[in-house]
Coordinates of C-alpha atoms in Angstrom, one line a residue:
Chain A
M1 CA -115.4 139.9 -76.6
Y2 CA -117.0 141.7 -79.7
A3 CA -120.4 142.8 -80.0
P4 CA -122.7 140.3 -81.2
P5 CA -122.9 141.5 -84.6
I6 CA -119.2 141.7 -85.1
Q7 CA -118.8 138.2 -83.9
R8 CA -121.3 136.9 -86.2
L9 CA -119.4 138.5 -89.2
I10 CA -116.5 136.8 -87.9
T11 CA -117.8 133.4 -87.6
E12 CA -119.5 133.7 -91.3
L13 CA -116.1 134.8 -92.5
G14 CA -114.3 132.1 -90.9
K15 CA -116.4 129.6 -92.8
L16 CA -114.7 130.6 -96.1
P17 CA -112.0 128.3 -97.3
G18 CA -108.6 129.1 -96.5
V19 CA -109.6 131.7 -93.9
G20 CA -108.6 131.2 -90.2
A21 CA -109.8 132.6 -87.0
R22 CA -107.2 135.4 -87.3
T23 CA -107.9 136.2 -91.2
A24 CA -111.5 136.2 -90.3
Q25 CA -110.9 138.9 -87.6
R26 CA -109.0 140.9 -90.0
L27 CA -111.5 140.7 -92.5
A28 CA -114.2 142.0 -90.3
M29 CA -112.0 144.7 -88.9
H30 CA -111.5 145.8 -92.5
I31 CA -115.3 145.8 -93.3
L32 CA -116.1 147.9 -90.0
R33 CA -113.6 150.4 -91.2
A34 CA -114.9 150.4 -94.7
S35 CA -117.2 153.1 -96.2
P36 CA -120.9 152.1 -96.0
Q37 CA -121.1 152.2 -99.7
D38 CA -118.0 149.5 -100.0
A39 CA -119.7 147.3 -97.3
A40 CA -122.8 147.4 -98.9
A41 CA -121.5 146.8 -102.4
L42 CA -119.8 143.5 -101.0
A43 CA -123.0 142.3 -99.2
E44 CA -125.1 143.2 -102.4
A45 CA -122.6 141.2 -104.4
I46 CA -122.8 138.2 -102.4
R47 CA -126.8 138.6 -102.5
E48 CA -126.8 138.9 -106.3
V49 CA -124.4 136.0 -107.1
K50 CA -126.9 133.7 -105.0
E51 CA -129.8 135.1 -106.6
R52 CA -128.9 135.4 -110.1
I53 CA -126.3 132.5 -110.6
G54 CA -127.7 129.0 -111.2
L55 CA -126.5 126.0 -113.0
C56 CA -126.5 125.5 -116.6
E57 CA -129.3 123.3 -118.1
V58 CA -127.3 121.6 -120.3
C59 CA -123.6 121.3 -118.8
F60 CA -124.0 122.5 -115.1
N61 CA -121.5 125.1 -115.4
F62 CA -122.5 128.3 -113.6
A63 CA -124.8 130.3 -115.8
D64 CA -126.9 133.5 -115.1
E65 CA -129.5 132.4 -117.7
P66 CA -131.1 128.8 -118.4
R67 CA -127.9 128.0 -120.6
C68 CA -124.3 129.2 -119.8
R69 CA -122.3 131.5 -122.2
I70 CA -120.5 128.4 -123.6
C71 CA -123.3 126.2 -124.3
A72 CA -125.3 129.4 -125.9
D73 CA -122.3 130.0 -128.0
E74 CA -123.0 129.0 -131.4
R75 CA -119.5 129.0 -132.4
R76 CA -118.5 126.3 -130.0
D77 CA -118.2 122.9 -131.4
A78 CA -121.1 120.8 -130.3
G79 CA -119.4 117.6 -131.2
V80 CA -116.8 117.5 -128.5
I81 CA -117.4 117.3 -124.8
C82 CA -114.9 118.1 -122.0
V83 CA -115.6 116.5 -118.5
V84 CA -114.7 118.2 -115.6
E85 CA -115.4 117.6 -111.7
E86 CA -115.9 121.2 -110.6
A87 CA -117.6 124.2 -112.4
G88 CA -114.0 126.0 -111.3
D89 CA -112.3 123.3 -113.5
V90 CA -113.7 125.2 -116.8
I91 CA -111.7 128.1 -116.2
P92 CA -108.4 127.0 -116.3
V93 CA -109.3 125.0 -119.5
E94 CA -110.9 127.9 -121.1
R95 CA -107.8 130.2 -120.6
T96 CA -105.8 127.8 -122.8
H97 CA -108.0 128.9 -125.5
E98 CA -107.0 125.3 -127.2
F99 CA -110.5 123.6 -126.5
R100 CA -113.3 124.9 -128.7
G101 CA -116.0 122.2 -127.7
R102 CA -118.3 122.5 -124.9
Y103 CA -118.3 121.4 -121.2
H104 CA -119.9 119.0 -118.7
V105 CA -119.7 119.6 -115.0
L106 CA -119.9 116.6 -112.7
G107 CA -120.2 118.4 -109.5
G108 CA -117.4 116.3 -107.9
A109 CA -115.7 112.8 -108.2
L110 CA -116.8 109.3 -107.0
S111 CA -115.9 108.9 -103.5
P112 CA -117.5 105.9 -101.6
I113 CA -115.6 106.9 -98.4
D114 CA -117.7 110.2 -98.6
G115 CA -120.7 108.5 -99.7
V116 CA -120.4 109.9 -103.3
D117 CA -121.9 107.3 -105.8
P118 CA -122.6 107.6 -109.5
G119 CA -126.1 108.9 -108.8
D120 CA -124.9 111.7 -107.0
L121 CA -122.9 113.1 -109.7
K122 CA -124.4 114.3 -113.2
I123 CA -123.1 111.3 -114.8
G124 CA -126.5 110.1 -116.0
E125 CA -127.1 113.7 -117.6
L126 CA -123.7 113.0 -119.5
Y127 CA -124.9 110.0 -121.1
R128 CA -128.3 111.5 -121.8
R129 CA -126.3 114.2 -123.8
V130 CA -124.0 111.8 -125.5
S131 CA -126.6 109.6 -126.8
D132 CA -129.0 112.5 -127.8
P133 CA -129.5 112.3 -131.7
A134 CA -130.0 116.0 -132.0
E135 CA -126.5 116.9 -131.4
P136 CA -124.3 113.9 -132.4
I137 CA -121.0 113.7 -130.1
R138 CA -117.6 112.6 -131.6
E139 CA -115.3 113.0 -128.6
V140 CA -115.7 112.9 -124.9
V141 CA -112.4 114.4 -123.2
L142 CA -112.3 113.1 -119.6
A143 CA -110.7 116.1 -117.6
T144 CA -111.1 115.0 -114.2
N145 CA -108.3 115.3 -111.7
S146 CA -105.4 113.1 -111.5
T147 CA -106.1 111.6 -108.1
T148 CA -107.5 108.3 -107.0
T149 CA -111.1 109.5 -107.2
G150 CA -110.5 111.5 -110.5
E151 CA -109.3 108.5 -112.0
A152 CA -111.7 106.4 -110.8
T153 CA -114.5 108.4 -112.1
A154 CA -112.7 108.7 -115.3
L155 CA -112.6 105.0 -115.7
H156 CA -116.2 104.7 -114.7
I157 CA -117.5 107.1 -117.5
A158 CA -115.3 105.5 -120.0
D159 CA -116.5 102.1 -119.2
T160 CA -119.9 103.0 -119.4
L161 CA -119.6 105.2 -122.7
R162 CA -117.8 102.3 -124.4
E163 CA -120.8 100.3 -124.0
R164 CA -123.7 102.7 -124.7
S165 CA -122.1 105.0 -127.1
P166 CA -119.5 102.7 -128.9
D167 CA -118.8 105.3 -131.7
V168 CA -117.7 107.8 -129.6
V169 CA -114.1 108.3 -129.0
V170 CA -113.3 108.8 -125.3
T171 CA -109.9 110.2 -124.1
R172 CA -108.1 111.3 -121.0
L173 CA -105.8 114.1 -120.5
A174 CA -102.3 113.3 -120.5
S175 CA -100.2 114.0 -117.2
G176 CA -96.5 114.8 -116.7
L177 CA -94.3 117.9 -116.4
P178 CA -95.7 121.2 -116.6
V179 CA -94.4 123.3 -119.5
G180 CA -91.7 125.8 -118.9
G181 CA -91.1 124.3 -115.7
D182 CA -87.7 123.4 -115.1
L183 CA -86.7 119.6 -114.6
E184 CA -84.7 120.4 -111.5
Y185 CA -88.0 121.8 -109.7
A186 CA -90.3 118.8 -110.5
D187 CA -91.3 116.6 -107.6
E188 CA -90.1 113.1 -108.2
V189 CA -93.6 111.4 -108.5
T190 CA -94.6 113.9 -111.3
L191 CA -91.3 113.5 -113.1
G192 CA -91.7 109.5 -112.5
K193 CA -95.0 109.7 -113.9
A194 CA -93.8 111.4 -117.0
F195 CA -90.7 109.1 -117.5
A196 CA -93.3 106.2 -117.4
G197 CA -95.3 107.9 -120.0
R198 CA -92.3 109.1 -122.1
R199 CA -92.7 108.9 -125.9
R200 CA -90.4 108.4 -128.9
L201 CA -89.4 111.3 -130.9
Chain B
M1 CA -71.7 110.3 -96.9
F2 CA -71.0 109.7 -93.5
A3 CA -71.7 111.1 -90.0
T4 CA -68.6 112.9 -88.2
R5 CA -70.0 114.2 -85.0
L6 CA -73.2 113.9 -83.1
R7 CA -74.4 116.8 -80.8
L8 CA -77.4 116.3 -78.4
R9 CA -79.1 118.5 -76.1
D10 CA -81.8 117.1 -73.6
F11 CA -82.3 113.8 -75.4
R12 CA -83.4 110.8 -73.3
S13 CA -80.9 110.5 -70.5
Y14 CA -78.5 113.1 -72.0
E15 CA -78.1 116.4 -70.9
R16 CA -75.5 117.6 -73.4
T17 CA -73.2 115.5 -75.2
D18 CA -70.9 116.0 -78.3
V19 CA -69.3 112.9 -79.7
A20 CA -67.1 112.2 -82.5
L21 CA -67.9 109.2 -84.8
G22 CA -65.5 107.2 -86.7
A23 CA -65.9 106.8 -90.5
G24 CA -65.8 103.1 -90.3
L25 CA -66.9 101.1 -87.1
T26 CA -67.8 103.0 -83.8
V27 CA -68.6 100.8 -81.0
V28 CA -70.3 102.2 -77.9
H29 CA -69.8 100.5 -75.0
G30 CA -71.0 100.5 -71.4
S31 CA -73.2 98.7 -68.6
N32 CA -77.0 98.1 -68.8
G33 CA -79.0 101.4 -68.8
A34 CA -75.9 103.6 -69.3
G35 CA -77.6 105.4 -72.3
K36 CA -76.0 103.4 -75.2
T37 CA -79.2 102.8 -77.2
N38 CA -80.2 106.4 -76.7
L39 CA -77.2 107.5 -78.2
L40 CA -78.0 105.3 -81.3
E41 CA -81.7 106.4 -81.3
A42 CA -80.2 110.0 -81.3
L43 CA -78.2 109.6 -84.2
Y44 CA -81.2 108.2 -86.1
F45 CA -83.5 110.7 -85.1
G46 CA -80.9 113.5 -86.3
C47 CA -80.4 111.8 -89.6
T48 CA -84.3 111.1 -90.1
G49 CA -86.2 113.4 -87.9
R50 CA -88.0 110.3 -86.3
S51 CA -87.4 107.9 -83.7
C52 CA -86.5 104.3 -84.4
R53 CA -87.8 103.2 -80.9
T54 CA -91.0 104.7 -80.0
S55 CA -94.2 106.3 -81.7
N56 CA -94.6 108.5 -78.7
E57 CA -91.9 110.9 -79.4
R58 CA -92.5 112.9 -76.5
E59 CA -90.3 110.1 -74.6
V60 CA -87.2 111.4 -76.5
V61 CA -87.1 114.6 -74.7
R62 CA -85.1 114.3 -71.2
F63 CA -87.1 114.4 -68.4
D64 CA -87.7 117.9 -66.8
A65 CA -86.8 119.5 -70.2
A66 CA -89.1 121.0 -72.6
T67 CA -87.2 120.9 -75.9
T68 CA -84.6 118.5 -77.4
R69 CA -82.0 119.3 -80.0
V70 CA -80.1 116.8 -82.1
E71 CA -77.5 117.7 -84.6
V72 CA -75.5 115.6 -86.9
D73 CA -72.4 116.9 -88.7
L74 CA -71.9 115.1 -92.0
R75 CA -69.2 114.9 -94.7
D76 CA -69.8 114.0 -98.1
A77 CA -68.0 112.0 -100.8
D78 CA -66.2 115.0 -101.9
G79 CA -65.1 115.9 -98.5
R80 CA -67.7 118.8 -97.9
A81 CA -69.3 119.2 -94.6
H82 CA -72.9 119.3 -94.0
E83 CA -75.1 119.5 -91.0
L84 CA -78.5 118.1 -90.2
A85 CA -80.6 119.3 -87.1
V86 CA -83.7 118.2 -85.4
G87 CA -85.4 120.5 -82.7
F88 CA -88.4 119.1 -81.0
T89 CA -90.9 120.5 -78.5
P90 CA -93.5 118.2 -77.9
G91 CA -97.0 119.6 -78.8
D92 CA -95.0 121.7 -81.7
A93 CA -94.3 120.8 -85.1
K94 CA -90.4 119.9 -85.4
R95 CA -87.9 122.1 -86.7
L96 CA -85.9 120.3 -89.2
Q97 CA -83.0 121.9 -90.8
A98 CA -80.3 120.7 -93.6
D99 CA -77.4 123.0 -93.7
G100 CA -79.1 125.6 -91.6
V101 CA -82.0 125.6 -93.9
L102 CA -85.4 124.7 -92.6
V103 CA -87.1 121.8 -94.4
D104 CA -90.4 120.0 -94.3
R105 CA -89.0 116.5 -94.1
L106 CA -85.7 115.1 -94.0
V107 CA -86.5 112.3 -96.1
D108 CA -86.3 114.9 -99.1
V109 CA -82.9 116.2 -98.2
E110 CA -80.6 114.7 -100.9
M111 CA -77.6 114.6 -98.5
R112 CA -79.1 113.0 -95.8
P113 CA -77.4 109.7 -95.1
L114 CA -79.8 106.6 -95.6
V115 CA -80.1 104.6 -92.3
C116 CA -80.5 100.9 -91.7
V117 CA -81.2 100.1 -88.0
F118 CA -81.0 96.8 -86.2
M119 CA -82.9 96.6 -82.7
P120 CA -83.8 93.6 -80.8
D121 CA -87.2 94.3 -80.8
R122 CA -87.1 94.4 -84.8
L123 CA -87.1 90.6 -84.6
E124 CA -90.6 91.1 -85.0
L125 CA -90.0 91.6 -88.8
V126 CA -89.1 88.0 -89.0
K127 CA -91.4 86.6 -86.5
G128 CA -94.4 89.1 -86.5
P129 CA -97.3 89.3 -89.0
P130 CA -96.8 89.9 -92.8
A131 CA -97.9 93.5 -92.6
L132 CA -94.6 94.5 -90.9
R133 CA -92.6 92.9 -93.9
R134 CA -94.9 94.6 -96.5
S135 CA -94.5 97.9 -94.7
H136 CA -90.6 97.3 -94.4
I137 CA -90.3 96.3 -98.1
D138 CA -92.3 99.4 -99.1
H139 CA -89.8 101.6 -97.1
V140 CA -86.8 99.9 -99.1
I141 CA -88.7 100.8 -102.3
A142 CA -89.2 104.6 -101.2
A143 CA -85.3 104.8 -100.0
S144 CA -84.2 103.0 -103.5
W145 CA -86.7 104.8 -105.8
P146 CA -87.9 108.0 -104.5
A147 CA -90.4 108.4 -107.5
R148 CA -92.3 105.1 -106.6
S149 CA -92.7 106.1 -103.1
A150 CA -96.4 107.2 -103.8
T151 CA -97.6 104.0 -105.1
R152 CA -98.2 102.5 -101.7
R153 CA -100.1 105.6 -100.6
S154 CA -102.2 105.4 -103.8
Y155 CA -102.9 101.8 -103.5
G156 CA -104.0 102.4 -99.8
R157 CA -106.4 105.4 -100.9
A158 CA -107.9 103.1 -103.8
L159 CA -108.4 100.3 -101.2
A160 CA -110.0 102.3 -98.6
Q161 CA -112.4 103.7 -101.5
R162 CA -113.3 100.1 -102.7
N163 CA -113.9 98.7 -99.1
A164 CA -116.1 101.9 -98.4
L165 CA -117.9 101.1 -101.7
L166 CA -118.4 97.3 -100.4
A167 CA -119.8 98.4 -97.1
G168 CA -122.1 100.7 -99.1
I169 CA -123.3 98.0 -101.4
R170 CA -123.9 95.5 -98.3
S171 CA -126.0 98.2 -96.6
G172 CA -127.9 98.9 -99.6
R173 CA -126.8 102.4 -99.9
S174 CA -124.7 102.2 -103.2
S175 CA -125.2 100.2 -106.5
R176 CA -122.6 98.0 -107.8
D177 CA -122.4 100.4 -110.8
S178 CA -118.9 102.1 -110.1
L179 CA -117.2 98.8 -108.7
P180 CA -115.6 98.0 -111.9
A181 CA -114.1 101.3 -112.0
W182 CA -112.8 101.1 -108.3
D183 CA -111.6 97.3 -109.4
A184 CA -109.5 99.3 -112.2
E185 CA -108.1 101.8 -110.4
L186 CA -107.2 99.5 -107.4
A187 CA -105.6 97.2 -110.1
R188 CA -103.8 99.9 -111.5
H189 CA -101.9 101.0 -108.2
G190 CA -101.7 97.3 -107.4
I191 CA -99.9 96.0 -110.2
A192 CA -97.4 98.9 -109.9
L193 CA -97.1 98.1 -106.3
R194 CA -96.5 94.4 -106.9
D195 CA -93.9 95.0 -109.5
D196 CA -92.1 97.4 -107.5
R197 CA -92.0 94.8 -104.5
A198 CA -90.7 92.2 -106.9
A199 CA -88.1 94.5 -108.4
A200 CA -86.8 95.3 -104.7
I201 CA -86.9 91.6 -103.6
E202 CA -85.2 90.7 -106.8
L203 CA -82.3 93.1 -105.7
L204 CA -82.3 91.8 -102.1
A205 CA -82.8 87.9 -102.4
P206 CA -79.3 87.1 -103.8
R207 CA -77.5 89.5 -101.3
F208 CA -79.4 88.0 -98.3
S209 CA -78.6 84.4 -99.2
T210 CA -75.0 85.3 -99.5
L211 CA -74.9 87.3 -96.4
A212 CA -76.9 85.0 -94.5
G213 CA -74.4 82.1 -95.5
A214 CA -71.5 84.4 -94.4
L215 CA -73.1 84.8 -90.9
G216 CA -73.4 81.2 -90.7
L217 CA -77.2 80.6 -91.4
G218 CA -76.1 78.1 -94.0
A219 CA -76.4 77.8 -97.7
G220 CA -80.2 77.4 -98.0
A221 CA -81.3 80.7 -96.6
E222 CA -83.6 82.2 -99.0
L223 CA -85.7 85.5 -99.3
R224 CA -88.9 84.9 -101.2
Y225 CA -91.8 87.3 -102.6
R226 CA -95.2 85.7 -101.9
P227 CA -97.5 88.1 -103.9
R228 CA -101.2 87.5 -103.7
S229 CA -101.7 87.7 -107.1
R230 CA -99.5 86.5 -110.3
A231 CA -102.0 88.6 -112.6
A232 CA -99.9 89.6 -115.9
D233 CA -101.4 93.3 -115.8
A234 CA -103.8 95.6 -114.4
Q235 CA -106.7 94.3 -116.5
Q236 CA -106.0 90.8 -115.2
L237 CA -105.7 91.8 -111.5
A238 CA -109.0 93.6 -112.1
A239 CA -110.7 90.7 -113.6
E240 CA -109.3 88.7 -110.5
L241 CA -111.0 91.2 -107.9
A242 CA -114.4 91.0 -110.0
Q243 CA -114.2 87.3 -109.6
R244 CA -114.1 87.6 -105.9
T245 CA -116.7 90.4 -105.5
D246 CA -119.2 88.0 -103.8
S247 CA -117.0 86.8 -101.2
D248 CA -115.4 90.5 -100.7
L249 CA -119.3 91.6 -100.2
D250 CA -119.9 88.7 -97.7
R251 CA -116.7 89.8 -95.6
G252 CA -117.3 93.8 -96.5
F253 CA -113.4 94.3 -97.4
T254 CA -111.2 93.4 -100.4
G255 CA -109.6 90.0 -99.4
H256 CA -107.2 89.9 -102.7
G257 CA -104.3 92.1 -103.8
P258 CA -101.0 93.3 -102.6
H259 CA -102.2 94.2 -99.2
R260 CA -102.2 90.7 -98.6
D261 CA -98.8 89.9 -99.9
D262 CA -96.0 88.4 -97.7
L263 CA -92.4 88.2 -97.8
A264 CA -90.8 84.9 -96.6
L265 CA -87.7 84.4 -94.9
L266 CA -86.7 80.7 -95.4
R267 CA -84.3 78.1 -94.6
D268 CA -84.1 75.0 -96.8
G269 CA -87.6 75.6 -97.8
R270 CA -88.9 76.3 -94.1
E271 CA -90.2 79.4 -92.9
L272 CA -87.8 80.8 -90.0
R273 CA -90.8 82.8 -88.9
S274 CA -92.1 79.2 -87.4
Y275 CA -89.2 76.9 -87.5
G276 CA -86.3 79.3 -86.9
S277 CA -84.7 79.5 -83.3
Q278 CA -84.2 82.9 -81.8
G279 CA -80.5 83.0 -82.9
E280 CA -81.4 82.2 -86.6
Q281 CA -84.1 84.6 -86.7
R282 CA -81.7 87.2 -85.4
L283 CA -79.2 86.2 -88.0
A284 CA -81.8 86.4 -90.7
L285 CA -82.6 90.0 -89.6
L286 CA -78.9 91.0 -89.7
A287 CA -78.6 89.3 -93.1
L288 CA -81.8 91.0 -94.6
L289 CA -80.6 94.5 -93.3
L290 CA -77.0 94.0 -94.4
A291 CA -78.7 93.0 -97.8
E292 CA -80.7 96.3 -97.7
R293 CA -77.4 98.0 -97.3
E294 CA -75.9 96.8 -100.2
A295 CA -79.0 97.3 -102.4
L296 CA -79.3 100.8 -101.6
A297 CA -75.6 101.5 -101.9
E298 CA -76.0 100.3 -105.3
A299 CA -79.4 102.0 -106.2
R300 CA -78.3 105.2 -104.4
S301 CA -74.5 105.1 -105.0
T302 CA -74.0 105.8 -101.1
V303 CA -73.6 103.3 -98.4
P304 CA -76.2 103.6 -95.6
L305 CA -75.3 104.3 -92.2
M306 CA -75.9 100.9 -90.2
L307 CA -77.1 101.3 -86.5
L308 CA -76.8 98.0 -84.7
D309 CA -78.2 97.9 -80.8
D310 CA -77.0 95.1 -78.7
V311 CA -76.5 92.6 -81.7
M312 CA -73.5 90.6 -80.4
S313 CA -74.9 89.4 -77.0
E314 CA -76.8 86.4 -78.6
L315 CA -74.3 85.4 -81.2
D316 CA -71.6 82.7 -80.7
P317 CA -67.9 84.0 -80.9
D318 CA -67.6 82.7 -84.6
R319 CA -70.6 84.7 -85.7
R320 CA -69.4 87.6 -84.0
A321 CA -66.2 87.6 -85.9
M322 CA -68.1 87.2 -89.2
L323 CA -70.5 90.0 -88.5
A324 CA -67.4 92.3 -87.3
E325 CA -65.7 91.5 -90.4
L326 CA -68.8 92.4 -92.7
L327 CA -69.2 95.6 -90.7
R328 CA -65.4 96.5 -91.2
G329 CA -65.6 96.1 -94.8
A330 CA -67.6 98.8 -96.1
G331 CA -69.5 101.8 -94.9
Q332 CA -70.2 103.6 -91.6
S333 CA -71.6 101.7 -88.7
V334 CA -72.2 102.0 -85.1
V335 CA -72.7 99.2 -82.8
T336 CA -73.5 99.1 -79.0
T337 CA -72.5 96.4 -76.8
T338 CA -72.3 95.7 -73.1
D339 CA -68.8 94.2 -73.4
L340 CA -66.1 95.5 -75.7
A341 CA -64.7 92.0 -75.9
H342 CA -67.8 91.0 -77.7
V343 CA -66.8 93.0 -80.5
P344 CA -64.1 91.4 -82.2
G345 CA -61.2 93.8 -83.4
A346 CA -62.9 96.5 -81.3
A347 CA -59.7 97.2 -79.9
G348 CA -58.0 97.6 -83.3
A349 CA -56.9 100.6 -85.2
G350 CA -59.5 102.5 -87.2
V351 CA -62.3 101.7 -84.7
T352 CA -63.8 104.5 -82.6
R353 CA -64.7 103.4 -79.2
L354 CA -67.0 105.5 -77.0
A355 CA -67.6 104.7 -73.2
V356 CA -71.1 105.3 -72.0
A357 CA -71.7 106.0 -68.4
G358 CA -74.7 107.8 -66.4
G359 CA -75.8 109.8 -69.6
A360 CA -72.3 111.0 -70.5
V361 CA -70.0 109.9 -73.2
L362 CA -66.3 109.3 -72.7
Q363 CA -64.6 109.9 -76.0
D364 CA -61.7 107.2 -76.6
A365 CA -58.6 109.4 -76.6
A366 CA -56.8 108.0 -79.4
A367 CA -59.9 107.8 -81.7
A368 CA -61.0 111.2 -81.2
A369 CA -57.5 112.6 -81.5

């Protein structure tokens, strides 16, 4: 139906998450109508991000240098590590401005069904970081998702750290109600979990 | 909360029907194949968005028709009217509406009446494998305490992951390193599931014994939970799983935990599943469903709608009388029968009678007025 170059663009756009066949078509038409400069800027941005962005050698967050901005920042507390599943999880934690430590990105969560074992994640690198005498670690915050795979990953790391580095405090994020959210709109599972974890005032 | 009217279009043998239901007992009578069960199924379909008879829901659409629609009018405890509607075209997503508003699932609709359904093929619940009883009790848990409905799913996911890991270890693809973490995660959900089941059965057991006695099953009828594990907490269950790792690896799946639980229906200590007669098994199923109705009525402060298909045919006159009295006692129920005389008291006041013939319903004039 389309000339081959257009079809190719639609196919490539359709591979993006959340983009179906119709949206891919719309985006392709938009690009076709756009000025040559705009289209070139998009292509250049995609090319540059793949060329210049790699993984931080310490925490495996995205970085445009050997170390990411957070690991390179001397003002950050080197004694606390927040462990997250994906690099995208760093942003929401950063937005809180509550956490002044550094990160460790695992690159996923344990999921035997998908063939993801501890060896497929950056878990060994985390243990080496924690036991590195050059930068002593006081606390490891496990901020993996509160899904079955995220919980199992947190349990696995907590178990191993307890053995390998008994002096390090291992903590897990709490789960429950969103702040500012009305009780009225909470789904029953979240609210039930919040009830189970209620505390005395 | 009770259903006041049922309207259907192109549902099974019905082209178009509009029937008024009684607030108490409604008796649907007619000859074999007249469409009695179809009417019951339609009511269930309209209240839940699912069929209680078939997993192939295409069957509910009338032959030659493309779309079926079922509407149920309801009246709540304060006398306010509500309406549920289910539109279904095979191949498309169902259109579920509550008071005219589209919803994803009727289960989440607060004003939806809870439904307990007896059908002859549900005797499998008493006679069949434990998996049916586990799944049934988990449904009771979800209906009684909506917040706990996720436990079964979470347990299932963790179990699938652990089994996948066992397979990986067996084939040498995976190491055993992460097994303790999966044991702990499985045990966490496993203990929650077992405790929910224990709590649900604790609610049901005394009612089951009383109702089974009232239905003439004798004084020794008993509902008992047989959990696979008696672990005190998640840590202990995880330890039990760890002890069995080698045999699990031999088999390639997890052999211990609540997915191996059973729910035993007993009389004088013997399993009705193996030792009960057909009639006794039927009475046990009835007692179980009636016990659920009472337990749900207490947990959710609304009496579930009771649908009973062809329940009287195999009961003797005394037991028919006892069942009819229980049904007239409280809440709304709809019973089908080939013979009106099989439902004691059906001719009395306060009972709605619907005669069904050839895919049409003849409303009893006195009751409809």
